PDB file of C-alpha atoms in Angstrom:
ATOM      1  CA  MET A   1     101.841 124.900 181.158  1.00  0.00           C
ATOM      2  CA  ALA A   2      99.699 126.550 184.081  1.00  0.00           C
ATOM      3  CA  LYS A   3      96.998 124.323 186.210  1.00  0.00           C
ATOM      4  CA  GLN A   4      93.702 124.395 184.205  1.00  0.00           C
ATOM      5  CA  ILE A   5      90.590 123.470 186.084  1.00  0.00           C
ATOM      6  CA  HIS A   6      88.215 121.686 183.607  1.00  0.00           C
ATOM      7  CA  ARG A   7      84.320 122.152 183.988  1.00  0.00           C
ATOM      8  CA  ILE A   8      82.653 119.212 182.718  1.00  0.00           C
ATOM      9  CA  GLU A   9      79.208 119.566 181.206  1.00  0.00           C
ATOM     10  CA  GLY A  10      76.761 117.361 183.514  1.00  0.00           C
ATOM     11  CA  VAL A  11      79.236 117.526 186.796  1.00  0.00           C
ATOM     12  CA  LYS A  12      78.160 119.547 189.381  1.00  0.00           C
ATOM     13  CA  PRO A  13      81.086 121.929 190.771  1.00  0.00           C
ATOM     14  CA  SER A  14      82.363 121.011 194.345  1.00  0.00           C
ATOM     15  CA  PRO A  15      83.849 123.620 196.623  1.00  0.00           C
ATOM     16  CA  LEU A  16      86.185 120.895 198.082  1.00  0.00           C
ATOM     17  CA  LEU A  17      87.703 119.906 194.798  1.00  0.00           C
ATOM     18  CA  SER A  18      87.993 120.112 191.075  1.00  0.00           C
ATOM     19  CA  HIS A  19      86.973 117.086 189.301  1.00  0.00           C
ATOM     20  CA  VAL A  20      89.433 117.318 186.372  1.00  0.00           C
ATOM     21  CA  VAL A  21      92.938 119.199 186.801  1.00  0.00           C
ATOM     22  CA  GLU A  22      95.333 119.492 183.945  1.00  0.00           C
ATOM     23  CA  ALA A  23      98.850 120.281 184.121  1.00  0.00           C
ATOM     24  CA  ASN A  24     102.192 119.783 181.865  1.00  0.00           C
ATOM     25  CA  GLY A  25     100.304 117.102 179.573  1.00  0.00           C
ATOM     26  CA  PHE A  26      99.103 115.198 182.663  1.00  0.00           C
ATOM     27  CA  VAL A  27      95.331 115.488 183.303  1.00  0.00           C
ATOM     28  CA  PHE A  28      94.414 114.357 186.808  1.00  0.00           C
ATOM     29  CA  LEU A  29      90.918 113.089 187.607  1.00  0.00           C
ATOM     30  CA  ALA A  30      89.493 113.076 191.381  1.00  0.00           C
ATOM     31  CA  GLY A  31      88.214 110.180 193.059  1.00  0.00           C
ATOM     32  CA  SER A  32      84.957 108.867 191.081  1.00  0.00           C
ATOM     33  CA  VAL A  33      82.190 106.925 192.847  1.00  0.00           C
ATOM     34  CA  GLY A  34      79.200 104.869 191.356  1.00  0.00           C
ATOM     35  CA  ALA A  35      76.599 107.746 191.876  1.00  0.00           C
ATOM     36  CA  ASP A  36      73.972 108.060 189.134  1.00  0.00           C
ATOM     37  CA  PRO A  37      74.422 111.282 187.398  1.00  0.00           C
ATOM     38  CA  SER A  38      70.508 111.323 187.317  1.00  0.00           C
ATOM     39  CA  THR A  39      69.719 110.795 191.196  1.00  0.00           C
ATOM     40  CA  GLY A  40      73.075 111.595 192.810  1.00  0.00           C
ATOM     41  CA  THR A  41      72.856 108.492 194.682  1.00  0.00           C
ATOM     42  CA  VAL A  42      74.701 105.045 194.427  1.00  0.00           C
ATOM     43  CA  LYS A  43      73.776 103.078 191.335  1.00  0.00           C
ATOM     44  CA  ALA A  44      71.156 100.277 192.251  1.00  0.00           C
ATOM     45  CA  GLY A  45      71.724  96.836 191.201  1.00  0.00           C
ATOM     46  CA  GLY A  46      74.617  95.883 193.685  1.00  0.00           C
ATOM     47  CA  PHE A  47      78.643  95.997 193.771  1.00  0.00           C
ATOM     48  CA  GLU A  48      78.970  95.097 189.725  1.00  0.00           C
ATOM     49  CA  ALA A  49      76.298  98.079 188.760  1.00  0.00           C
ATOM     50  CA  GLU A  50      78.396 100.538 191.192  1.00  0.00           C
ATOM     51  CA  CYS A  51      81.437  99.735 189.437  1.00  0.00           C
ATOM     52  CA  ARG A  52      80.150 100.027 186.243  1.00  0.00           C
ATOM     53  CA  GLN A  53      78.534 103.151 187.030  1.00  0.00           C
ATOM     54  CA  MET A  54      81.992 104.478 188.382  1.00  0.00           C
ATOM     55  CA  LEU A  55      83.585 103.490 185.507  1.00  0.00           C
ATOM     56  CA  ASP A  56      81.063 105.385 183.245  1.00  0.00           C
ATOM     57  CA  ASN A  57      81.564 108.414 185.400  1.00  0.00           C
ATOM     58  CA  VAL A  58      85.408 108.428 184.499  1.00  0.00           C
ATOM     59  CA  GLY A  59      84.494 107.805 181.061  1.00  0.00           C
ATOM     60  CA  HIS A  60      82.373 110.909 181.076  1.00  0.00           C
ATOM     61  CA  LEU A  61      85.211 112.808 182.356  1.00  0.00           C
ATOM     62  CA  LEU A  62      87.547 111.809 180.173  1.00  0.00           C
ATOM     63  CA  HIS A  63      85.574 112.456 177.093  1.00  0.00           C
ATOM     64  CA  GLY A  64      84.680 115.830 178.697  1.00  0.00           C
ATOM     65  CA  VAL A  65      88.461 116.617 178.161  1.00  0.00           C
ATOM     66  CA  GLY A  66      88.843 114.976 174.680  1.00  0.00           C
ATOM     67  CA  LEU A  67      90.452 111.891 176.188  1.00  0.00           C
ATOM     68  CA  ASP A  68      89.518 107.803 176.918  1.00  0.00           C
ATOM     69  CA  PHE A  69      90.248 105.241 178.816  1.00  0.00           C
ATOM     70  CA  GLY A  70      93.400 104.599 176.407  1.00  0.00           C
ATOM     71  CA  ASP A  71      95.108 107.608 177.885  1.00  0.00           C
ATOM     72  CA  VAL A  72      94.854 106.561 181.530  1.00  0.00           C
ATOM     73  CA  VAL A  73      98.594 105.915 182.639  1.00  0.00           C
ATOM     74  CA  ARG A  74      97.700 105.576 186.152  1.00  0.00           C
ATOM     75  CA  SER A  75      94.890 104.506 188.618  1.00  0.00           C
ATOM     76  CA  THR A  76      94.256 104.015 192.275  1.00  0.00           C
ATOM     77  CA  VAL A  77      91.263 101.696 193.510  1.00  0.00           C
ATOM     78  CA  TYR A  78      90.008 101.994 196.952  1.00  0.00           C
ATOM     79  CA  LEU A  79      87.723  98.934 197.731  1.00  0.00           C
ATOM     80  CA  VAL A  80      85.595  98.965 201.131  1.00  0.00           C
ATOM     81  CA  ASP A  81      85.741  94.981 201.176  1.00  0.00           C
ATOM     82  CA  PHE A  82      88.625  93.456 199.354  1.00  0.00           C
ATOM     83  CA  ALA A  83      86.104  90.107 198.850  1.00  0.00           C
ATOM     84  CA  ASN A  84      84.652  92.240 196.101  1.00  0.00           C
ATOM     85  CA  ARG A  85      88.047  92.430 194.208  1.00  0.00           C
ATOM     86  CA  ASP A  86      87.422  89.501 191.739  1.00  0.00           C
ATOM     87  CA  ILE A  87      84.127  91.378 190.529  1.00  0.00           C
ATOM     88  CA  TYR A  88      85.926  94.611 190.221  1.00  0.00           C
ATOM     89  CA  ASN A  89      88.871  92.841 188.403  1.00  0.00           C
ATOM     90  CA  ARG A  90      86.355  91.684 185.848  1.00  0.00           C
ATOM     91  CA  VAL A  91      84.576  94.870 185.052  1.00  0.00           C
ATOM     92  CA  TYR A  92      87.860  97.268 185.215  1.00  0.00           C
ATOM     93  CA  GLN A  93      89.301  94.769 182.486  1.00  0.00           C
ATOM     94  CA  GLU A  94      85.909  95.742 180.313  1.00  0.00           C
ATOM     95  CA  TYR A  95      86.871  99.181 180.190  1.00  0.00           C
ATOM     96  CA  PHE A  96      90.742  98.793 180.031  1.00  0.00           C
ATOM     97  CA  SER A  97      90.912  95.877 178.052  1.00  0.00           C
ATOM     98  CA  ALA A  98      94.459  96.826 176.289  1.00  0.00           C
ATOM     99  CA  ASP A  99      97.404  97.896 177.780  1.00  0.00           C
ATOM    100  CA  PRO A 100      96.019  98.754 181.104  1.00  0.00           C
ATOM    101  CA  PRO A 101      97.562 101.502 183.425  1.00  0.00           C
ATOM    102  CA  ALA A 102      99.719 101.030 186.380  1.00  0.00           C
ATOM    103  CA  ARG A 103      97.271 100.360 189.450  1.00  0.00           C
ATOM    104  CA  ALA A 104      97.154 100.011 193.313  1.00  0.00           C
ATOM    105  CA  THR A 105      94.337  98.782 194.909  1.00  0.00           C
ATOM    106  CA  VAL A 106      93.578  99.675 198.265  1.00  0.00           C
ATOM    107  CA  GLN A 107      91.302  98.764 201.138  1.00  0.00           C
ATOM    108  CA  ALA A 108      89.817 101.704 202.547  1.00  0.00           C
ATOM    109  CA  GLY A 109      86.991 103.091 204.306  1.00  0.00           C
ATOM    110  CA  LEU A 110      84.628 105.061 201.948  1.00  0.00           C
ATOM    111  CA  THR A 111      81.814 107.557 202.820  1.00  0.00           C
ATOM    112  CA  ALA A 112      78.655 105.229 202.903  1.00  0.00           C
ATOM    113  CA  PRO A 113      76.952 103.911 200.822  1.00  0.00           C
ATOM    114  CA  TYR A 114      79.930 103.669 198.317  1.00  0.00           C
ATOM    115  CA  THR A 115      81.860 100.738 198.249  1.00  0.00           C
ATOM    116  CA  VAL A 116      84.224 101.256 195.558  1.00  0.00           C
ATOM    117  CA  GLU A 117      86.030 104.434 194.132  1.00  0.00           C
ATOM    118  CA  ILE A 118      89.146 105.075 191.630  1.00  0.00           C
ATOM    119  CA  GLU A 119      91.107 108.019 190.902  1.00  0.00           C
ATOM    120  CA  CYS A 120      93.015 108.441 187.622  1.00  0.00           C
ATOM    121  CA  THR A 121      95.711 110.064 185.856  1.00  0.00           C
ATOM    122  CA  ALA A 122      95.907 110.402 182.092  1.00  0.00           C
ATOM    123  CA  ALA A 123      98.467 111.746 179.532  1.00  0.00           C
ATOM    124  CA  ARG A 124      97.855 113.551 176.457  1.00  0.00           C
ATOM    125  CA  ARG A 125      99.291 111.980 173.375  1.00  0.00           C
ATOM    126  CA  GLY A 126     101.426 114.088 171.420  1.00  0.00           C
TER     127      GLY A 126
END
């Protein structure tokens, strides 16, 4: 299967990256942050709200190609401050409640004002 770039309704295209790319039954999501789609800025309400918005954004991308969180096989999480790891883990478990994917968590510098980012790989069932 050739590489397919998916355009997702409500997601502004970027000249720097493709938000969703599919190849050989795998769906690769570019890094997602907690940007509120209505404003394009970090979700108000603190770190937990930012995490929830980020994962809601991932859900939107997944649903846009007919997938859901259960199809995610790997994720990489980037945290600015590891002191927020427990909060992140609690929120993450709500979205990946059964059979969570393989995951790496990395402390990283992110573009301000974002403090958490995730990239995911999903697999088509079949």
